[in-house]
PDB file of C-alpha atoms in Angstrom:
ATOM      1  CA  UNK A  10       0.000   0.000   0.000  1.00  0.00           C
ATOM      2  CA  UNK A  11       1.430   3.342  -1.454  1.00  0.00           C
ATOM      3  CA  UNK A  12      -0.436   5.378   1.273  1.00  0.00           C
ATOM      4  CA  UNK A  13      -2.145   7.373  -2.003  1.00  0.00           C
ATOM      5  CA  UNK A  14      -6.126   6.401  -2.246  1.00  0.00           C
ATOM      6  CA  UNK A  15      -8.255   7.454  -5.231  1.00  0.00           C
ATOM      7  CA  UNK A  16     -11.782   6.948  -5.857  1.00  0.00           C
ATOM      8  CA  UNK A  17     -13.862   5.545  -7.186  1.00  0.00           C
ATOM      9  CA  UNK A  18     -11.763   2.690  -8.185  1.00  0.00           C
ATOM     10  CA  UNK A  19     -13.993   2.016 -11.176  1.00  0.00           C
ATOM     11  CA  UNK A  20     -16.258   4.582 -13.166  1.00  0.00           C
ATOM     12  CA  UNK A  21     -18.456   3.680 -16.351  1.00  0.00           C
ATOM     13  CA  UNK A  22     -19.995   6.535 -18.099  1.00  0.00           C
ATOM     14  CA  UNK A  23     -22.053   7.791 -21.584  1.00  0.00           C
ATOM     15  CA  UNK A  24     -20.121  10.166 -23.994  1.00  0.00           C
ATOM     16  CA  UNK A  25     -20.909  13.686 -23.408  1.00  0.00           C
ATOM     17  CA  UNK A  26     -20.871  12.979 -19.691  1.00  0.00           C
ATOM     18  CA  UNK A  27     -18.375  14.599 -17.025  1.00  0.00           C
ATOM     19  CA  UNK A  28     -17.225  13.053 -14.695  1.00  0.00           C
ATOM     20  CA  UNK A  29     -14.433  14.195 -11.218  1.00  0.00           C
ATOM     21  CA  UNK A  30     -11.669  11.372 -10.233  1.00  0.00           C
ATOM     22  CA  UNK A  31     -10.345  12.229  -6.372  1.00  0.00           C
ATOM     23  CA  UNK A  32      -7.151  11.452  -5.210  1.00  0.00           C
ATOM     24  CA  UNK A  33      -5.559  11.726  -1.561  1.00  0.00           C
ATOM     25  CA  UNK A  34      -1.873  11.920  -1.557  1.00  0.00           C
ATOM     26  CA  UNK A  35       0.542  10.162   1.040  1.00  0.00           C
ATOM     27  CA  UNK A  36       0.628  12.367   4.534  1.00  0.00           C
ATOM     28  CA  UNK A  37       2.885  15.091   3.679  1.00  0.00           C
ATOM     29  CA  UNK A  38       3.560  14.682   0.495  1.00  0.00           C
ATOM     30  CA  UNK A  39       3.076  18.282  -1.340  1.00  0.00           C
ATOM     31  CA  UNK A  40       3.132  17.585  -4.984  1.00  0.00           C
ATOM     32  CA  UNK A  41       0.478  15.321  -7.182  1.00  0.00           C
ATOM     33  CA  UNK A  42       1.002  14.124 -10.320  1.00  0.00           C
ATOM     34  CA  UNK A  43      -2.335  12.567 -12.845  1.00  0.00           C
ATOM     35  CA  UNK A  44      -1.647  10.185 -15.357  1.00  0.00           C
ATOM     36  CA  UNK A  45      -3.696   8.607 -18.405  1.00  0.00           C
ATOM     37  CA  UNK A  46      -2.449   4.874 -19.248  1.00  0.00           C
ATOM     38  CA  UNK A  47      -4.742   3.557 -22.327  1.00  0.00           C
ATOM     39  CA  UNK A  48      -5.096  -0.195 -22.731  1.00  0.00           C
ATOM     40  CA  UNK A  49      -1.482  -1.758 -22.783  1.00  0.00           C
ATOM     41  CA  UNK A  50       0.107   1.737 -23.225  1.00  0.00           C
ATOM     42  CA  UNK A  51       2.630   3.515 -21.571  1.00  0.00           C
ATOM     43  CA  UNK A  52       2.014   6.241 -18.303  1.00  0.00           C
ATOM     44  CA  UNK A  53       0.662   9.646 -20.163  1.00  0.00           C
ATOM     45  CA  UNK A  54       2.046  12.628 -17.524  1.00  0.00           C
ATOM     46  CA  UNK A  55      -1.331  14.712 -17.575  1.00  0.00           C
ATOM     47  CA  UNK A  56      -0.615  17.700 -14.681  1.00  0.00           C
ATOM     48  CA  UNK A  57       0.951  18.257 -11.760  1.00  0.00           C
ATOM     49  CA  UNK A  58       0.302  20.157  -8.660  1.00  0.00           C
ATOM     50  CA  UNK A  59       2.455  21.745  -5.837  1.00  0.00           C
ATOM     51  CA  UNK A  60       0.924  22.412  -2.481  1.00  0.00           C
ATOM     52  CA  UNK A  61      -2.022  23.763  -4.459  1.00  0.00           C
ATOM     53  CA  UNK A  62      -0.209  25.510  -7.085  1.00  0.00           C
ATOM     54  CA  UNK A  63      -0.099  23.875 -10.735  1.00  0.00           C
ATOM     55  CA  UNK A  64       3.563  23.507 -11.503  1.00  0.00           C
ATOM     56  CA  UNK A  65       3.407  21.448 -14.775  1.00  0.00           C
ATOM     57  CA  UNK A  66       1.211  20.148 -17.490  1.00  0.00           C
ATOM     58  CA  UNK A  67       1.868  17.042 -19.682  1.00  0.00           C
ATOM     59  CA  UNK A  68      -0.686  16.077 -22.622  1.00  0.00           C
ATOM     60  CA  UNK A  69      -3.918  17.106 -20.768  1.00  0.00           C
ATOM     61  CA  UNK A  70      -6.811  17.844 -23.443  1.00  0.00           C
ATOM     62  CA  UNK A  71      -8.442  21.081 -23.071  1.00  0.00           C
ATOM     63  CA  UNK A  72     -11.796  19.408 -21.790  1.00  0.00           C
ATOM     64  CA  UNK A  73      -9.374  18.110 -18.614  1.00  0.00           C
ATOM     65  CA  UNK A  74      -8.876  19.917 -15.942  1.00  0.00           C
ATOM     66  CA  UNK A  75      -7.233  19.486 -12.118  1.00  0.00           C
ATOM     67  CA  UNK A  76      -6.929  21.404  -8.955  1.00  0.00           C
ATOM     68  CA  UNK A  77      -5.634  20.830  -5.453  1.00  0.00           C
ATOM     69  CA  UNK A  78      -7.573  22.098  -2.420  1.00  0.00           C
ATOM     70  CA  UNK A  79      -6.257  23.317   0.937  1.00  0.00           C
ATOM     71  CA  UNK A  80      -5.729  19.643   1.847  1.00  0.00           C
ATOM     72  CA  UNK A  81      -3.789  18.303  -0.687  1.00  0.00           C
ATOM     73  CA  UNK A  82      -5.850  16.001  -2.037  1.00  0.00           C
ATOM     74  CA  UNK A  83      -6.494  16.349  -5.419  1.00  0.00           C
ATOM     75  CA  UNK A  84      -9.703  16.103  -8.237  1.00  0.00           C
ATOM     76  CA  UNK A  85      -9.651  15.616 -12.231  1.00  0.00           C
ATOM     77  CA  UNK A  86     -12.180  16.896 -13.879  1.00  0.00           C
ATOM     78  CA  UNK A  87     -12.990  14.910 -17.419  1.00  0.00           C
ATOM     79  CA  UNK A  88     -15.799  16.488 -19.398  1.00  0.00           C
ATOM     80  CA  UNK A  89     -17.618  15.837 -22.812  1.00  0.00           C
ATOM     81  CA  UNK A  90     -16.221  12.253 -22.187  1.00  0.00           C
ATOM     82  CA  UNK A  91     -15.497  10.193 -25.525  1.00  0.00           C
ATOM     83  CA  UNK A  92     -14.842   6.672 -25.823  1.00  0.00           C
ATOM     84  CA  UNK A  93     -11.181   7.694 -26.247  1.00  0.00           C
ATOM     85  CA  UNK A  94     -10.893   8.528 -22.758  1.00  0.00           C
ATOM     86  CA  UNK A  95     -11.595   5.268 -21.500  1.00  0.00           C
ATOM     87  CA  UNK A  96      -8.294   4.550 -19.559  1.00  0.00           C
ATOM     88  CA  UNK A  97      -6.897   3.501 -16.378  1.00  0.00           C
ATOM     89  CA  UNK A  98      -6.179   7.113 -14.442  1.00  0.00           C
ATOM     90  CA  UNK A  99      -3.472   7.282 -11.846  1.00  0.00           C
ATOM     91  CA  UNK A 100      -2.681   9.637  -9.438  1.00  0.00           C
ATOM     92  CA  UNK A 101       1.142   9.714  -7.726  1.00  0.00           C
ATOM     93  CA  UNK A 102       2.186  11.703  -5.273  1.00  0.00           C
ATOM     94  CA  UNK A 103       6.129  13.230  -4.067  1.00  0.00           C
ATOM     95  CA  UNK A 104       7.581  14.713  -1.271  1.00  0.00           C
ATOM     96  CA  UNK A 105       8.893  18.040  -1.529  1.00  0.00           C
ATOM     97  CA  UNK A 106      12.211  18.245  -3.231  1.00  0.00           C
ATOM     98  CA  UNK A 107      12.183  14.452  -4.440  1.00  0.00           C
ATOM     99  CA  UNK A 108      11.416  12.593  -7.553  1.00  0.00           C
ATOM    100  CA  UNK A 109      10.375   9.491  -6.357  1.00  0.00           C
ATOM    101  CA  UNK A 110       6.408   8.858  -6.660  1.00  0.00           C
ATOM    102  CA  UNK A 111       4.223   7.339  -5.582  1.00  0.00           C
ATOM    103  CA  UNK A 112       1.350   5.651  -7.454  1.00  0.00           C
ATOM    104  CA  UNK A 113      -2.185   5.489  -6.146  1.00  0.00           C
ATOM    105  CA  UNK A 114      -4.153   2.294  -7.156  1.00  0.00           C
ATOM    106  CA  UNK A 115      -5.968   3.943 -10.107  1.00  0.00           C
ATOM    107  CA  UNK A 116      -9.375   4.773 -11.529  1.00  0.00           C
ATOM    108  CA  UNK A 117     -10.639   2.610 -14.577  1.00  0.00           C
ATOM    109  CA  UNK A 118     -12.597   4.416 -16.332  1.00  0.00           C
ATOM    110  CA  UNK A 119     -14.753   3.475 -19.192  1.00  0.00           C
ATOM    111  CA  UNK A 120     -17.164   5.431 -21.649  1.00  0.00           C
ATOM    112  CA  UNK A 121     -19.820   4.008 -23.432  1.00  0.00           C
TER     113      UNK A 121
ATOM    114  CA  UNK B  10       9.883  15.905 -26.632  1.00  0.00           C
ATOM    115  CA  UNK B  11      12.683  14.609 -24.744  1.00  0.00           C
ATOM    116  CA  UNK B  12      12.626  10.510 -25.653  1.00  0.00           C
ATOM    117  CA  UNK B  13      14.010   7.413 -23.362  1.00  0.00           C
ATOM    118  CA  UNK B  14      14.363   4.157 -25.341  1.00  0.00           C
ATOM    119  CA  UNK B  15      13.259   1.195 -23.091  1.00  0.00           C
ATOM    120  CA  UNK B  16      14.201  -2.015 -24.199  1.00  0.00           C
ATOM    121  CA  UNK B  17      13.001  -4.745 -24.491  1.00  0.00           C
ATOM    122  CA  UNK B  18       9.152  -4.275 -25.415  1.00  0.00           C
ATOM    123  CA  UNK B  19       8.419  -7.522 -24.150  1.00  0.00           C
ATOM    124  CA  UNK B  20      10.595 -10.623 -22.983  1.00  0.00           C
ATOM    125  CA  UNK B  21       9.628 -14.417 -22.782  1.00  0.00           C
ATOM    126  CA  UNK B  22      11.424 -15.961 -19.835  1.00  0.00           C
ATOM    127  CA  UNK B  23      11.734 -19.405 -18.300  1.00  0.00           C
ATOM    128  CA  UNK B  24      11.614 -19.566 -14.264  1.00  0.00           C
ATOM    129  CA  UNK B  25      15.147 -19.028 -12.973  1.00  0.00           C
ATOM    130  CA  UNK B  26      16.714 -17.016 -16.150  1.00  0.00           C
ATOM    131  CA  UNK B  27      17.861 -13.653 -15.497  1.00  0.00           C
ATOM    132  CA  UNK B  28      16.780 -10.501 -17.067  1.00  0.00           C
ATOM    133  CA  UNK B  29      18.190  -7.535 -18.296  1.00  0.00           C
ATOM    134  CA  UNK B  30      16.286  -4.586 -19.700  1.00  0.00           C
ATOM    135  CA  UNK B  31      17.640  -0.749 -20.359  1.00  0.00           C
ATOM    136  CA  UNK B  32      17.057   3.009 -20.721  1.00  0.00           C
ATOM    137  CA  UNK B  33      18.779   5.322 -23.265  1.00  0.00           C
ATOM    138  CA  UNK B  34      18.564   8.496 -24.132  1.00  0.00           C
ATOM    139  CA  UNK B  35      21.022  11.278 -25.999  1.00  0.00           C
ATOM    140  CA  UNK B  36      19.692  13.752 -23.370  1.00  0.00           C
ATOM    141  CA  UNK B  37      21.703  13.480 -19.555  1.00  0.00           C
ATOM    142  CA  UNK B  38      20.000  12.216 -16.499  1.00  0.00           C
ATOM    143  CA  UNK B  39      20.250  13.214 -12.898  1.00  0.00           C
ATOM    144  CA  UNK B  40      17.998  10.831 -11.541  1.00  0.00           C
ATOM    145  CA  UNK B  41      17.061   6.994 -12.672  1.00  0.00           C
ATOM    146  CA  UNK B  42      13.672   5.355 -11.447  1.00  0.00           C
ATOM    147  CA  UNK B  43      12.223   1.761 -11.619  1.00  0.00           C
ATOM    148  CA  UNK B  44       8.934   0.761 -11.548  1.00  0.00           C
ATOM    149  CA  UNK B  45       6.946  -2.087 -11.604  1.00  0.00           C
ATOM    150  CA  UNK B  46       3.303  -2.711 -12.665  1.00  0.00           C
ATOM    151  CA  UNK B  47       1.298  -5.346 -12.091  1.00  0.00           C
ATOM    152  CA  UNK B  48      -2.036  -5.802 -14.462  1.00  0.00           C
ATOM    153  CA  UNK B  49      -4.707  -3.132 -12.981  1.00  0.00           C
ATOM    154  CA  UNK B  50      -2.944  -1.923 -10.406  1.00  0.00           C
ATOM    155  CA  UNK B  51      -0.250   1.672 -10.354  1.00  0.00           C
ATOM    156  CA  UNK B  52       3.263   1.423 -10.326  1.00  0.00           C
ATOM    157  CA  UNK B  53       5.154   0.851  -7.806  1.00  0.00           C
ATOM    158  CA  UNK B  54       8.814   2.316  -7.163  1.00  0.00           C
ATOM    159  CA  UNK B  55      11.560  -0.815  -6.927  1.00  0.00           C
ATOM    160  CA  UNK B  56      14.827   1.628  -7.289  1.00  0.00           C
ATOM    161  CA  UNK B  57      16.011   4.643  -7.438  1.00  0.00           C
ATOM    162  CA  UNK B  58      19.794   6.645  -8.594  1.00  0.00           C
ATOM    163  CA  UNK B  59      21.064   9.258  -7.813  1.00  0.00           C
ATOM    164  CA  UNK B  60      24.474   9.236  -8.741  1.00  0.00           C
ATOM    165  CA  UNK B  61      26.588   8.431 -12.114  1.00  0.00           C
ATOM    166  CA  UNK B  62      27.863   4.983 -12.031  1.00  0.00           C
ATOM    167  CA  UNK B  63      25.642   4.053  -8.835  1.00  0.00           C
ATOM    168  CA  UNK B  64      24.484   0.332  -8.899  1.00  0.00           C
ATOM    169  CA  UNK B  65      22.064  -0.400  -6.501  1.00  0.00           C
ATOM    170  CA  UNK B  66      20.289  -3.655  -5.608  1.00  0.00           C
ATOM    171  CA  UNK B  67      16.515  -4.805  -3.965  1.00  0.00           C
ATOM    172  CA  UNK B  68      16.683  -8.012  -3.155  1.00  0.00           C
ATOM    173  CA  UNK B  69      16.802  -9.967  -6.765  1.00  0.00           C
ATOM    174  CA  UNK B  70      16.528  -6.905  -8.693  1.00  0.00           C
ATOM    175  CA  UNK B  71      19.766  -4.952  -9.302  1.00  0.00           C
ATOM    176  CA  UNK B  72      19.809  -1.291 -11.187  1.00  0.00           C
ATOM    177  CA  UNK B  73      22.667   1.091 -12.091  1.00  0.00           C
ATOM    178  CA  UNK B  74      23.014   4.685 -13.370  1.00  0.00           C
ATOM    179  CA  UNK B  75      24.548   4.719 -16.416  1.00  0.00           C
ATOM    180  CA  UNK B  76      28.362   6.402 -16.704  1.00  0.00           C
ATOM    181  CA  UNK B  77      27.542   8.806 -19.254  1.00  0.00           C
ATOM    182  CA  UNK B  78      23.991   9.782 -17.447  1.00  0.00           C
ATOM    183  CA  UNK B  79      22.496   8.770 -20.628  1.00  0.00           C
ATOM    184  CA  UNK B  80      21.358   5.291 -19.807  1.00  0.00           C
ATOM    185  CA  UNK B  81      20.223   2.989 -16.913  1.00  0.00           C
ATOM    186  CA  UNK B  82      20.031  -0.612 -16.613  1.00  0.00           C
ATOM    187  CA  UNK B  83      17.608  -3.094 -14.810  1.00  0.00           C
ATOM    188  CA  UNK B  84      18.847  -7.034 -14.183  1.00  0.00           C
ATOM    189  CA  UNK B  85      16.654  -9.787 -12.453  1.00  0.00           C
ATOM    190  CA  UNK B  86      18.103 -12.548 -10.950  1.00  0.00           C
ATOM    191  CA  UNK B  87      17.096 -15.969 -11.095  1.00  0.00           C
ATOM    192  CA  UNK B  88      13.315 -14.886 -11.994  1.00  0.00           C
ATOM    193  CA  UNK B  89      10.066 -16.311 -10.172  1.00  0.00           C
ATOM    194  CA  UNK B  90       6.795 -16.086 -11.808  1.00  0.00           C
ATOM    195  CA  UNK B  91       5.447 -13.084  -9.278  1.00  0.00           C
ATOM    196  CA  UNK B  92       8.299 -10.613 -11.195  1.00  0.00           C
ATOM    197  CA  UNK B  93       5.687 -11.313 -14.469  1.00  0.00           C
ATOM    198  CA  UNK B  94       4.555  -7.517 -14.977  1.00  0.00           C
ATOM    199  CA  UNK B  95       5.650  -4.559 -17.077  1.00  0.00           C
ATOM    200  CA  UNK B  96       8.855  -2.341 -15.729  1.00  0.00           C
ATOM    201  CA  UNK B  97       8.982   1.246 -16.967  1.00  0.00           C
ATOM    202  CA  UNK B  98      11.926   3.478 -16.210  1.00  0.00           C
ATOM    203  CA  UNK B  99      11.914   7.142 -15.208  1.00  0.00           C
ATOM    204  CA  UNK B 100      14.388   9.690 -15.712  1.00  0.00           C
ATOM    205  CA  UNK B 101      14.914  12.973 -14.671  1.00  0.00           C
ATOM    206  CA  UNK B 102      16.784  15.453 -17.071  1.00  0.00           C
ATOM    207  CA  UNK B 103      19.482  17.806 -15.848  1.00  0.00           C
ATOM    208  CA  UNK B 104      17.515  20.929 -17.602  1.00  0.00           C
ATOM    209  CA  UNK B 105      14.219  19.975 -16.046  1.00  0.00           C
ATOM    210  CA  UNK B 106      12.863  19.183 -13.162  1.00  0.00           C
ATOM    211  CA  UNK B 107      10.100  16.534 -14.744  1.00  0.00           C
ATOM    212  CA  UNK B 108       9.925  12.731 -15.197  1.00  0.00           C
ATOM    213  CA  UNK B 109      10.655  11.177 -18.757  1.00  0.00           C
ATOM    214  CA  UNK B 110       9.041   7.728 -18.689  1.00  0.00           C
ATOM    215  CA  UNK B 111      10.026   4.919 -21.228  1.00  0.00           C
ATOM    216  CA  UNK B 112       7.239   2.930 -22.480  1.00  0.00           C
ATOM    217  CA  UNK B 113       7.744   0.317 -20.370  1.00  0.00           C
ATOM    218  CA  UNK B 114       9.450  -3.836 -20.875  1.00  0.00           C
ATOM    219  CA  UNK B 115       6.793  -6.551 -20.314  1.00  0.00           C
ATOM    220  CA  UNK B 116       8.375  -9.346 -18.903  1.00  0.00           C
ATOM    221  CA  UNK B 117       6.075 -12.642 -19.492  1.00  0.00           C
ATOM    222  CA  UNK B 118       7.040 -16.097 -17.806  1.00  0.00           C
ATOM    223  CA  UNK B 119       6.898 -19.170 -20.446  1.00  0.00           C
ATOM    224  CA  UNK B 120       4.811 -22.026 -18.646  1.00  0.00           C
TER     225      UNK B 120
END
């Protein structure tokens, strides 16, 4: 166990749909990271946040968004959903300072 | 973008052979990570360098940082079907402060 929860652990939705993935990050780790891993594909770096602050976007499609609230924990928004999206969706978090992250168990998510 | 070349895409093993799979870039590295994923579930961190040269092991697994910064290298001991799974590496360049991933070495167990 990483320490990093995210829910739901699976989501099944209709195109057009939006829907919010949340992620808790280990206890004081500052920084989140989202990722977007397709069927048998590699980890997609989507955005990353810093102790609320966004510090560095990846490939994240204009109809994705992210934030971080007060207490670290994390939500991506995915809106006007297309099958496309359907992916596994991690979320990692880092201490301040280090590389090393941490992967939550992930979100699958499928669209219908 | 900045590129790391992970290799092999996939590798057919019998139980007890050991394993050897790489990173390689043209681009210099400050900081080497290996992961391993198991089907459904998120990566999870087996090694990390720091240092030029560094070699580093975790029980069977064994990883060093490449001389020239440019490259890293993963070996497996004696493998047991439980290391079946896909290992990505993750660098960190020396003008950035972000993770390169390679697209990861699946490493299947013949029956």
């Amino acid at each position: 166990d990483s320490g990093v929860t995210q829910t739901p652990k699976h989501l099944i939705t209709a195109t057009g749909q939006r829907v919010t993935l949340r992620c808790s990050p280990r206890s004081g780790d500052l920084s989140v990271y989202w990722y977007q891993q397709s069927l048998d594909q590699g980890l997609q770096f989507l955005i990353q946040y810093y102790n609320g602050e966004e510090r560095a976007k990846g490939n994240i499609l204009e109809r994705f968004s992210a934030q971080q609230f007060p207490d670290l924990h994390s939500e991506l928004n995915l809106s006007s959903l297309e099958l496309g999206d359907s992916a596994l969706y991690f979320c990692a978090s880092s201490v301040a300072g280090s590389y090393e992250q941490y992967f939550g168990p992930g979100t699958r998510l499928t669209v219908t | 973008g900045q590129q790391l070349n992970q290799s092999p895409q996939s590798m057919f093993i019998q139980e007890g052979e050991d394993v050897s799979m790489n990173c390689t870039s043209s681009s210099i590295f400050n900081t080497w990570l290996w992961y391993k994923q198991e089907p459904g579930e998120g990566p999870v961190l087996l090694i990390a360098l720091y240092k030029a040269g560094e070699l580093t092991s975790n029980g069977r697994l064994t990883a060093q940082f490449g001389i020239t910064r440019k490259d890293s290298f993963l070996n497996i001991s004696a493998s047991i079907p439980s290391d079946v799974g896909i290992y990505f590496c993750a660098g960190q360049l020396d003008s950035n402060y972000q993770l390169i991933w390679g697209a990861g070495t699946k490493l299947i167990i013949k029956p």
